[in-house]
Short mmCIF file of C-alpha atoms in Angstrom, two decimals:
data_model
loop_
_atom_site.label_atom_id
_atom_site.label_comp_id
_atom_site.label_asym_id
_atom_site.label_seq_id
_atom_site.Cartn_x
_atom_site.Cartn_y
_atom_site.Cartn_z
CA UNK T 1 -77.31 -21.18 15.97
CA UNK T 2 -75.96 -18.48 14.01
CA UNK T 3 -74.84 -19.64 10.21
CA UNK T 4 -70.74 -18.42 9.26
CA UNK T 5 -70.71 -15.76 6.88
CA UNK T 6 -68.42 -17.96 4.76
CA UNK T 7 -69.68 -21.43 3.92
CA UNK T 8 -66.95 -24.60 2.91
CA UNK T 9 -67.33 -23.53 -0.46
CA UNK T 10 -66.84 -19.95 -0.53
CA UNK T 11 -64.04 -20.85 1.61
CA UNK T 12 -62.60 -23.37 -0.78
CA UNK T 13 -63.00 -20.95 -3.55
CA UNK T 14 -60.89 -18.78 -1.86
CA UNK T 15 -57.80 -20.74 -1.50
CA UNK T 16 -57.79 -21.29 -5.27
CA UNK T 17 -57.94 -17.93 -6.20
CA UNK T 18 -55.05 -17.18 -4.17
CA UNK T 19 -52.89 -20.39 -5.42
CA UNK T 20 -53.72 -19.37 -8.57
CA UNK T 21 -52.77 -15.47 -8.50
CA UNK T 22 -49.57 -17.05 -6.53
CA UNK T 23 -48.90 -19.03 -9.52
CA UNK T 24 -49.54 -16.58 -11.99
CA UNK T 25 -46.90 -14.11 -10.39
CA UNK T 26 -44.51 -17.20 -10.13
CA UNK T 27 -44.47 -17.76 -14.17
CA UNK T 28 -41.66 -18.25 -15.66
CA UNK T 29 -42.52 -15.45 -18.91
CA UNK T 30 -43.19 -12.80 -15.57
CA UNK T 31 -40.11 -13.94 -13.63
CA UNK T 32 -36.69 -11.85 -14.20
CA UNK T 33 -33.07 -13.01 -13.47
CA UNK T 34 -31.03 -10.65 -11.97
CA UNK T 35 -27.61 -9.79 -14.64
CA UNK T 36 -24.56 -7.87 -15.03
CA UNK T 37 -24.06 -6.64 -18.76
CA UNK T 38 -20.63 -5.45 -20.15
CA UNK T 39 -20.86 -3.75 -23.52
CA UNK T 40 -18.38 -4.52 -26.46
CA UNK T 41 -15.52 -2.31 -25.11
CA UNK T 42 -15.83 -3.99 -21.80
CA UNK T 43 -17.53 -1.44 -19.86
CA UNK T 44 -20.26 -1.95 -16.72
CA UNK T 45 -22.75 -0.60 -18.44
CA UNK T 46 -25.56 -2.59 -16.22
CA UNK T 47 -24.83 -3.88 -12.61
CA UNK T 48 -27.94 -6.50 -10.88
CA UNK T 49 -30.27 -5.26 -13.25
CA UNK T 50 -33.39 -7.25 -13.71
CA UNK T 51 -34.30 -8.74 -17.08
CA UNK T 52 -37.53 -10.88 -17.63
CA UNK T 53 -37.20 -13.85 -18.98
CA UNK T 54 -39.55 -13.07 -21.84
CA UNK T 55 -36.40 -10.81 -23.09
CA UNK T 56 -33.85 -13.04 -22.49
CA UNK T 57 -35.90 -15.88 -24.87
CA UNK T 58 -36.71 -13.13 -27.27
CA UNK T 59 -33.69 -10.30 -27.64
CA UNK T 60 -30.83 -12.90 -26.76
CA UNK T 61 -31.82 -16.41 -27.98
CA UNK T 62 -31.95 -18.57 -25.49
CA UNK T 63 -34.33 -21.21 -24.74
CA UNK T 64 -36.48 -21.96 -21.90
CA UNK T 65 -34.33 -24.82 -20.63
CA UNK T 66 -31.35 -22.17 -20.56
CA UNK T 67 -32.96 -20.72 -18.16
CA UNK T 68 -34.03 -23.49 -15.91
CA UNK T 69 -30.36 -24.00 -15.93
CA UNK T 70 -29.80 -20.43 -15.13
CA UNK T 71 -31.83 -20.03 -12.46
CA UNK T 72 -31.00 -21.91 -9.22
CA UNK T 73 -32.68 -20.39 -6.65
CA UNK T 74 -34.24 -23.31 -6.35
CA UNK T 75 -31.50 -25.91 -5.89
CA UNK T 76 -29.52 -26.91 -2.69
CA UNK T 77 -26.92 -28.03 -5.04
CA UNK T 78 -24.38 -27.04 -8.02
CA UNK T 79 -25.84 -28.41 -11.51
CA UNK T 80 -23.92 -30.22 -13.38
CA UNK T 81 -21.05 -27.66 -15.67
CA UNK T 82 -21.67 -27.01 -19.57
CA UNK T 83 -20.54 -25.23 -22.05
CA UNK T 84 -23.34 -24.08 -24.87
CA UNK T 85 -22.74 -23.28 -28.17
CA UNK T 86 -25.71 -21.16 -30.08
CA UNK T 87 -25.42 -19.93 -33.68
CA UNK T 88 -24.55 -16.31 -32.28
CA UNK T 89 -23.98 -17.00 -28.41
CA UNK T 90 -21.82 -18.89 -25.62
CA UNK T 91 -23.65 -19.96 -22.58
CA UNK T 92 -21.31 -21.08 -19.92
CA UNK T 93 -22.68 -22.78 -16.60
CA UNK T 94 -19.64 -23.67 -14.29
CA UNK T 95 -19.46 -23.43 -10.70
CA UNK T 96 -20.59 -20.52 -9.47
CA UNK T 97 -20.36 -19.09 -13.22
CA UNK T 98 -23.12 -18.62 -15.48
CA UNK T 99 -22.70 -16.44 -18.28
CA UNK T 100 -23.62 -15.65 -21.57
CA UNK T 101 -21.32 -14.59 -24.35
CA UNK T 102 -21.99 -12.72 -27.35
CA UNK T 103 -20.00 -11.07 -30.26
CA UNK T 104 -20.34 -7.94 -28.37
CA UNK T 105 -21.66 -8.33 -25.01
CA UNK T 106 -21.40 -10.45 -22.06
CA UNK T 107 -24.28 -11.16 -19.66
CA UNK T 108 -23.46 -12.54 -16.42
CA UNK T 109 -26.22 -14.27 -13.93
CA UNK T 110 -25.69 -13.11 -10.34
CA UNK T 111 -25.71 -15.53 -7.72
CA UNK T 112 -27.77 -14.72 -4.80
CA UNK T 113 -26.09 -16.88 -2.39
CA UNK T 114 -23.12 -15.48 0.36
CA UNK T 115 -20.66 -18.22 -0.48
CA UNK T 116 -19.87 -17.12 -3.81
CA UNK T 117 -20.45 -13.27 -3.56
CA UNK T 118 -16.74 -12.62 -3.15
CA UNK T 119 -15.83 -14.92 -6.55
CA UNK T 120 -18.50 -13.12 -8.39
CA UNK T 121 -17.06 -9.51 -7.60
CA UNK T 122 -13.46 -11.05 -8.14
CA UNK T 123 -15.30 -12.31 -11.63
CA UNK T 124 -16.86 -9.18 -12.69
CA UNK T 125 -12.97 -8.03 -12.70
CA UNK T 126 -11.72 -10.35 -14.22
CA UNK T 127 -13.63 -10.42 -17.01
CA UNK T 128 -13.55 -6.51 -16.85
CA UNK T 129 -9.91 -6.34 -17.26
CA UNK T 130 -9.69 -8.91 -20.68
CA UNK T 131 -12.05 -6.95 -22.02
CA UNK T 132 -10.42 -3.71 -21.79
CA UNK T 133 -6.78 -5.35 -21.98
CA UNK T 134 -4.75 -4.10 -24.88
CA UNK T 135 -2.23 -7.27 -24.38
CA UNK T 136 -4.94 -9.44 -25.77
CA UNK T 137 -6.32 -7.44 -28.38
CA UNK T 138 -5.58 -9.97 -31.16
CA UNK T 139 -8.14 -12.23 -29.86
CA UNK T 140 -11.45 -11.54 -30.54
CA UNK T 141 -14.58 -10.27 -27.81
CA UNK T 142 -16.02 -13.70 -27.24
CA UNK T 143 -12.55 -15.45 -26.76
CA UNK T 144 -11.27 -12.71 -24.16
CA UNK T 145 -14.41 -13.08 -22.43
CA UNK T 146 -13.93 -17.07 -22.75
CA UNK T 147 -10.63 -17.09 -21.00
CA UNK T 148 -11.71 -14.59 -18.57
CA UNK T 149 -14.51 -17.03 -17.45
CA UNK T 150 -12.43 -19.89 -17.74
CA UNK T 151 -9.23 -18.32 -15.64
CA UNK T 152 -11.88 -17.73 -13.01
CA UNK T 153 -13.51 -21.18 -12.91
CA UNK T 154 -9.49 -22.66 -12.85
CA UNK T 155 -8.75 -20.22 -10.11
CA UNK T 156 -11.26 -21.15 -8.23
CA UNK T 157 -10.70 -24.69 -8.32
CA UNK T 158 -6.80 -24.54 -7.84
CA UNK T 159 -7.92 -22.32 -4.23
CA UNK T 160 -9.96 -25.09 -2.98
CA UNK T 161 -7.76 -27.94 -4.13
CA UNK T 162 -4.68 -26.32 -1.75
CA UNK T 163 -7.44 -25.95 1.69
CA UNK T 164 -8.75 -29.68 0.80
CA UNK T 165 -4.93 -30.55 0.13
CA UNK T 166 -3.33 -28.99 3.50
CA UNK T 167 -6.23 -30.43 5.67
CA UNK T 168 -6.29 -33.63 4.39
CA UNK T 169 -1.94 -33.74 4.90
CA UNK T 170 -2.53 -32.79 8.36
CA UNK T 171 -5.15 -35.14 9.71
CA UNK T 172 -2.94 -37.92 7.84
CA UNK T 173 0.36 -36.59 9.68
CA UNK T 174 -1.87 -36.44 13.12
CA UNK T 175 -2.91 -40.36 12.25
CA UNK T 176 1.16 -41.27 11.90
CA UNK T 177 1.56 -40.45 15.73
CA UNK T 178 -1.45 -41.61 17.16
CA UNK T 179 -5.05 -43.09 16.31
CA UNK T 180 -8.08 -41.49 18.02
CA UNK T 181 -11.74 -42.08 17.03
CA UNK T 182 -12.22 -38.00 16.59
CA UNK T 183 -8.99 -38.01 14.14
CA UNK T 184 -10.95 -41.07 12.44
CA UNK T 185 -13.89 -39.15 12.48
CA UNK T 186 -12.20 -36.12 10.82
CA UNK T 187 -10.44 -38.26 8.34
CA UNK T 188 -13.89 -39.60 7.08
CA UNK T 189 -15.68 -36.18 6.81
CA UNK T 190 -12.41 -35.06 4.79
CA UNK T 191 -12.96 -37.81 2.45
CA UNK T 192 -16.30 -37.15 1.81
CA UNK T 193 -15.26 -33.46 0.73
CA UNK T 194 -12.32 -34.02 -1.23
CA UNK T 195 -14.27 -36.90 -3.04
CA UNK T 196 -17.31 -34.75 -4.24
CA UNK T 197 -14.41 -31.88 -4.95
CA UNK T 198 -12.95 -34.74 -7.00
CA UNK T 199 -16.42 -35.06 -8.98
CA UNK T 200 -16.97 -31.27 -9.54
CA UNK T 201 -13.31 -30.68 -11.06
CA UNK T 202 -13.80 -34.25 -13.23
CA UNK T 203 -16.49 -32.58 -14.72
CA UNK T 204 -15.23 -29.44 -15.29
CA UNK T 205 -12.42 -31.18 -17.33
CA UNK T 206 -14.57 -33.74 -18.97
CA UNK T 207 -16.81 -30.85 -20.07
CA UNK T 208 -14.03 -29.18 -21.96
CA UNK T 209 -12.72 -32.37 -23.49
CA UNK T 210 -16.13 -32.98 -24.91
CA UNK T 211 -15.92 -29.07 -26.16
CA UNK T 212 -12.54 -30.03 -27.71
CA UNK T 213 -13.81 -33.30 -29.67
CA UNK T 214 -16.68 -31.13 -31.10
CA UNK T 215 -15.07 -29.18 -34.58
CA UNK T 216 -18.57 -27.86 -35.20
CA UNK T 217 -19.21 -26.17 -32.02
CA UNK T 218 -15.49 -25.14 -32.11
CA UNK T 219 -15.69 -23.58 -35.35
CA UNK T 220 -19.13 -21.98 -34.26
CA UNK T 221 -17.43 -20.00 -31.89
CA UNK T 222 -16.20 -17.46 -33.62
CA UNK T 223 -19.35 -15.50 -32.59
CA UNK T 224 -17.35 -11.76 -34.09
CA UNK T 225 -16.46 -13.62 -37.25
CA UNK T 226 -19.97 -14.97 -38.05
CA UNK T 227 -21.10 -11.62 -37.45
CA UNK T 228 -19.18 -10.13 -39.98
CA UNK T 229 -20.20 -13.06 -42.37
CA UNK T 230 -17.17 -14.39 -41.91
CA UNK T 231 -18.16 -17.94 -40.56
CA UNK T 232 -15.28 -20.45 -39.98
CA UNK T 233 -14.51 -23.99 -41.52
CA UNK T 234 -15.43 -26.88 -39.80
CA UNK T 235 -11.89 -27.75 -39.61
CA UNK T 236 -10.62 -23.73 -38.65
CA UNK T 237 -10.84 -23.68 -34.90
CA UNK T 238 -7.08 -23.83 -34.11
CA UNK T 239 -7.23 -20.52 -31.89
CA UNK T 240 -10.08 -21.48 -29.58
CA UNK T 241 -8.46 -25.18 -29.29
CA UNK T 242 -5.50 -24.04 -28.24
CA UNK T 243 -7.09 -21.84 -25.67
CA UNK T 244 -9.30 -24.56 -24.33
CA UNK T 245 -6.43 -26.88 -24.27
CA UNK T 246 -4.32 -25.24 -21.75
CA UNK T 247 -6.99 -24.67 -19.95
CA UNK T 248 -8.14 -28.67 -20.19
CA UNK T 249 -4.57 -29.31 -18.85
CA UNK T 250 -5.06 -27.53 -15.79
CA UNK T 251 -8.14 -28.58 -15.12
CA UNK T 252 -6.56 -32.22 -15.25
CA UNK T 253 -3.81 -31.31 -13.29
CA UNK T 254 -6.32 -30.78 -10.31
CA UNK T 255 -7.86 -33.87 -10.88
CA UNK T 256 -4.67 -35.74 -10.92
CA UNK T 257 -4.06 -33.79 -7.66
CA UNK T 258 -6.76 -34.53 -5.76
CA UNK T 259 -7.03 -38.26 -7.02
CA UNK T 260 -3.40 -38.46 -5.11
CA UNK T 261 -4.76 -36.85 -2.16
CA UNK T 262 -7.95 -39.65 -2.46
CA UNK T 263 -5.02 -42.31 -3.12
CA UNK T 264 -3.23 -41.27 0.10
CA UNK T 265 -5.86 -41.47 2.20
CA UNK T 266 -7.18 -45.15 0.86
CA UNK T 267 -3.59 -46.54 2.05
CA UNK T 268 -3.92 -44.69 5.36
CA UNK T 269 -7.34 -46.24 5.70
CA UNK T 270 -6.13 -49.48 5.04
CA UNK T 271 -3.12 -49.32 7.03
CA UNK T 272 -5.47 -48.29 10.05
CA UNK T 273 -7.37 -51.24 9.29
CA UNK T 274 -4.27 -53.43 9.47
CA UNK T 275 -3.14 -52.06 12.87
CA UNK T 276 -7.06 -52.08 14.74
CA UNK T 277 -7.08 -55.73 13.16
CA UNK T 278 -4.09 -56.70 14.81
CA UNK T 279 -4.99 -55.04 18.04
CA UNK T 280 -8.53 -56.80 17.85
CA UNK T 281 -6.00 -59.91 17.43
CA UNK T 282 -3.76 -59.21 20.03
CA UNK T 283 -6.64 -58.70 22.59
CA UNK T 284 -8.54 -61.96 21.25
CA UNK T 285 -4.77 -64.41 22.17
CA UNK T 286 -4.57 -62.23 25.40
CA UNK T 287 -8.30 -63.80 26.40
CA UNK T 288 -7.17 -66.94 25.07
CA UNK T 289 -4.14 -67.61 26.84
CA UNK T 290 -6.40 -66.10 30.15
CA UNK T 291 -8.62 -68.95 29.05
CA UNK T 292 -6.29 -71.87 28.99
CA UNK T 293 -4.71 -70.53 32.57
CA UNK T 294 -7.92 -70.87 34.14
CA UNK T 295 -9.02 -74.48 32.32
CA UNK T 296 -5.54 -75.49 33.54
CA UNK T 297 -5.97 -74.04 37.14
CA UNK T 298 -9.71 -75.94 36.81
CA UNK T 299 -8.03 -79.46 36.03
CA UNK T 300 -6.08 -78.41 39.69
CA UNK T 301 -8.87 -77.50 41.24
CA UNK T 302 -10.93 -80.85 40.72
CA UNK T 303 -7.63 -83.00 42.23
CA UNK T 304 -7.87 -80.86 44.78
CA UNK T 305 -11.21 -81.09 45.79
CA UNK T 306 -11.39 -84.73 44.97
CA UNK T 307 -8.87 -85.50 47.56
CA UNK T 308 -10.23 -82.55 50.01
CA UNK T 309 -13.21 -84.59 50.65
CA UNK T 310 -14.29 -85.85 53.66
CA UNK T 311 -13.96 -89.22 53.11
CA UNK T 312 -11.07 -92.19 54.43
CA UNK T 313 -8.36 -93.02 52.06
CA UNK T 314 -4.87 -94.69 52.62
CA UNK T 315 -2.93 -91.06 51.46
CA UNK T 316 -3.65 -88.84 54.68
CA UNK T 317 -2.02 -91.62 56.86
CA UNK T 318 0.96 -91.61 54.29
CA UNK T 319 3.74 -89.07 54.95
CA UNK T 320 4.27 -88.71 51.16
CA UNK T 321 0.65 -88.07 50.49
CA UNK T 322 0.76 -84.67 50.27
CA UNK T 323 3.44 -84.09 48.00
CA UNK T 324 2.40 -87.07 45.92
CA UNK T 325 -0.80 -85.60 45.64
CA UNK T 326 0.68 -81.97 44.65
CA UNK T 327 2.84 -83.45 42.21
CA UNK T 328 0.24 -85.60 40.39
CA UNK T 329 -1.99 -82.21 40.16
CA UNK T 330 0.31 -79.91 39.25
CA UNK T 331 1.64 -81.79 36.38
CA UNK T 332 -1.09 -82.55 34.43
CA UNK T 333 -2.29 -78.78 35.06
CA UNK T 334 1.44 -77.34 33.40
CA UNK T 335 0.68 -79.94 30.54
CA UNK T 336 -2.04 -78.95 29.78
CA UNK T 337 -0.91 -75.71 29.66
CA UNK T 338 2.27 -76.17 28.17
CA UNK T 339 0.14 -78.33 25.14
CA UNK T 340 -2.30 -75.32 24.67
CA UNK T 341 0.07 -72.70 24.96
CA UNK T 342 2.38 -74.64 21.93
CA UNK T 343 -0.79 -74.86 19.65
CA UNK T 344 -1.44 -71.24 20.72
CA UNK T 345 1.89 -70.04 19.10
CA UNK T 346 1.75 -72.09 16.27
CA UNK T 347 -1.71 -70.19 15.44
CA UNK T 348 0.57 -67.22 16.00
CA UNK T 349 2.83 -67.96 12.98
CA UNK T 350 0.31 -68.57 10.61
CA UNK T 351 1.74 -67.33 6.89
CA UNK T 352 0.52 -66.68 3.99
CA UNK T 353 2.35 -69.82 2.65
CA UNK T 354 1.12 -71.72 5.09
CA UNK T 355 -2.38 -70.56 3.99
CA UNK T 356 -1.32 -71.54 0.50
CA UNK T 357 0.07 -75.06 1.47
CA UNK T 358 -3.21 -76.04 2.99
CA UNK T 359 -5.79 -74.78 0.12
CA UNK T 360 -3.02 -76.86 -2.23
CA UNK T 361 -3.50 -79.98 0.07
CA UNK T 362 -7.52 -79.48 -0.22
CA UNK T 363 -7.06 -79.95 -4.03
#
């Protein structure tokens, strides 16, 4: 028997060179996030360019858990928004959005993924055109670029509020005319997505609330200002509160929205509930009052039978017999019915007094 030219060992050895060169080229110092840097006048001066991570840490100030933010080419889903403040930097992580925003540059983190390609491009405009706009030109770098990001992010939002509005009005204006199980089914997958939309835009607004009860971060960014040595006052911030105040209100605007939309379609749940519970109550007396005919028909039945046996009685050699014999059955039969039937309807007209009359008696 021939011995294998590579033995368990060797073999073993092996596969931990190669996980560790694997995780070697995988470190975070060696990885690079792909950016798109605008220069203080607001040109493209860099467009997916790759930048280590190493440089980021080093020439821009961030910190390694920046960056684990950053980068989410790792997560299935959004992280939750926040707004950063550094001692010469803004770092922004909203939505699709993650930027950082200097005195005189802005750095923004492409996002590999399809569904938010055309908002990026429709980003790198935006912010484009604030930074260039003349209009605006009393407001310093960082604060252009601010609104920029944030008229994006609000945009965005106020897009998919309307498609989760107008599909949600139409499967409840479907329900008013007629309840199927797929319409049901639609109406609960609808929920689901306006609910988590509800989340994301709660946070979004809760994020800039926090922003605007913080005067030291406010007053920090100023990032032009404290470059000049010209730091602000923890109590000079009125500019940049303004700005993120109107842009707070619209953000709760959308949540006050789409917790009306949520609203709506809790009643319509509830008033489906109502009607299947008084179908499931309507087919429940319909058995009932098929029960009672056949107990009363039964109660016939056994007269009959009794006096259809084939025995000698006095009756069959009476002409009235028969009839007497009809009579006597049918008439306890229809009273029986007629009793059931009367405690049947009074079961029917149960109230909600009624209800209240009885737990009063119990005490």
């Amino acid at each position: 028997m021939t011995s294998s030219p590579f033995n368990r060992s060797d073999y073993t050895s092996l596969l931990l060179e190669k996980n560790l060169m694997h995780r070697n080229h995988m470190l975070p110092e060696s990885a690079s996030l792909r950016c798109t840097v605008f220069n203080d006048k607001g040109d493209l001066i860099a467009s997916s360019k790759d930048v280590k991570r190493s440089t980021l840490i080093s020439e821009y100030g961030l910190f390694p858990r920046d960056l684990r933010k950053i980068d989410k080419t790792n997560h299935s889903v959004e992280i939750a928004p926040s707004i950063s403040v550094r001692r010469d930097s803004i770092l922004i992580n909203m939505l699709y959005i993650r930027c950082l925003i200097k005195a005189d540059t802005v750095i923004l983190f492409d996002d590999m993924s399809l569904r938010s390609s055309r908002a990026q491009s429709q980003l790198i405009s935006e912010i484009e055109t604030k930074l260039k706009s003349t209009t605006d030109s009393s407001l310093a770098y960082e604060m252009r670029a601010l609104e920029a990001v944030l008229v994006s992010a609000m945009t965005n939002l106020d897009a998919e509020m309307k498609v989760h509005t107008t599909v949600t009005k139409g499967i409840l204006s479907e329900l008013e005319q007629d309840v199927t199980s797929d319409k049901l089914r639609f109406l609960l997958i609808q929920n689901k997505k306006i609910s988590t939309f509800a989340q994301k835009a709660t946070l979004i607004r809760d994020v800039i609330d926090e922003l605007l009860d913080n005067d030291d971060d406010l007053a920090e960014m100023y990032l032009t200002d404290t470059l000049n040595n010209k730091p602000h006052s923890v109590d000079d911030h009125a500019e940049v509160e303004m700005l993120l105040e109107s842009y707070y209100k619209h953000s709760d605007e959308i949540v006050q929205t789409i917790n009306s939309v949520i609203a709506n379609v809790r009643t319509t749940e509830e008033i489906i509930n109502i009607i299947l519970d008084s179908n499931r109550n309507q087919l429940m007396l319909l058995g009932l009052k098929f029960s009672i005919g056949l107990l009363s028909l039964g109660a016939g039945m056994f007269a009959a039978s009794a006096y259809g046996m084939n025995l000698e009685n006095f009756i069959e050699e009476d002409h009235y017999g028969f009839p007497l014999v009809v009579i006597l059955t049918m008439a306890p039969m229809a009273f029986l019915f007629a009793y059931s039937s009367k405690h049947l309807r009074r079961l029917q007209k149960v109230t909600m007094m009624d209800h209240y009359k009885s737990v009063r008696e119990k005490f």
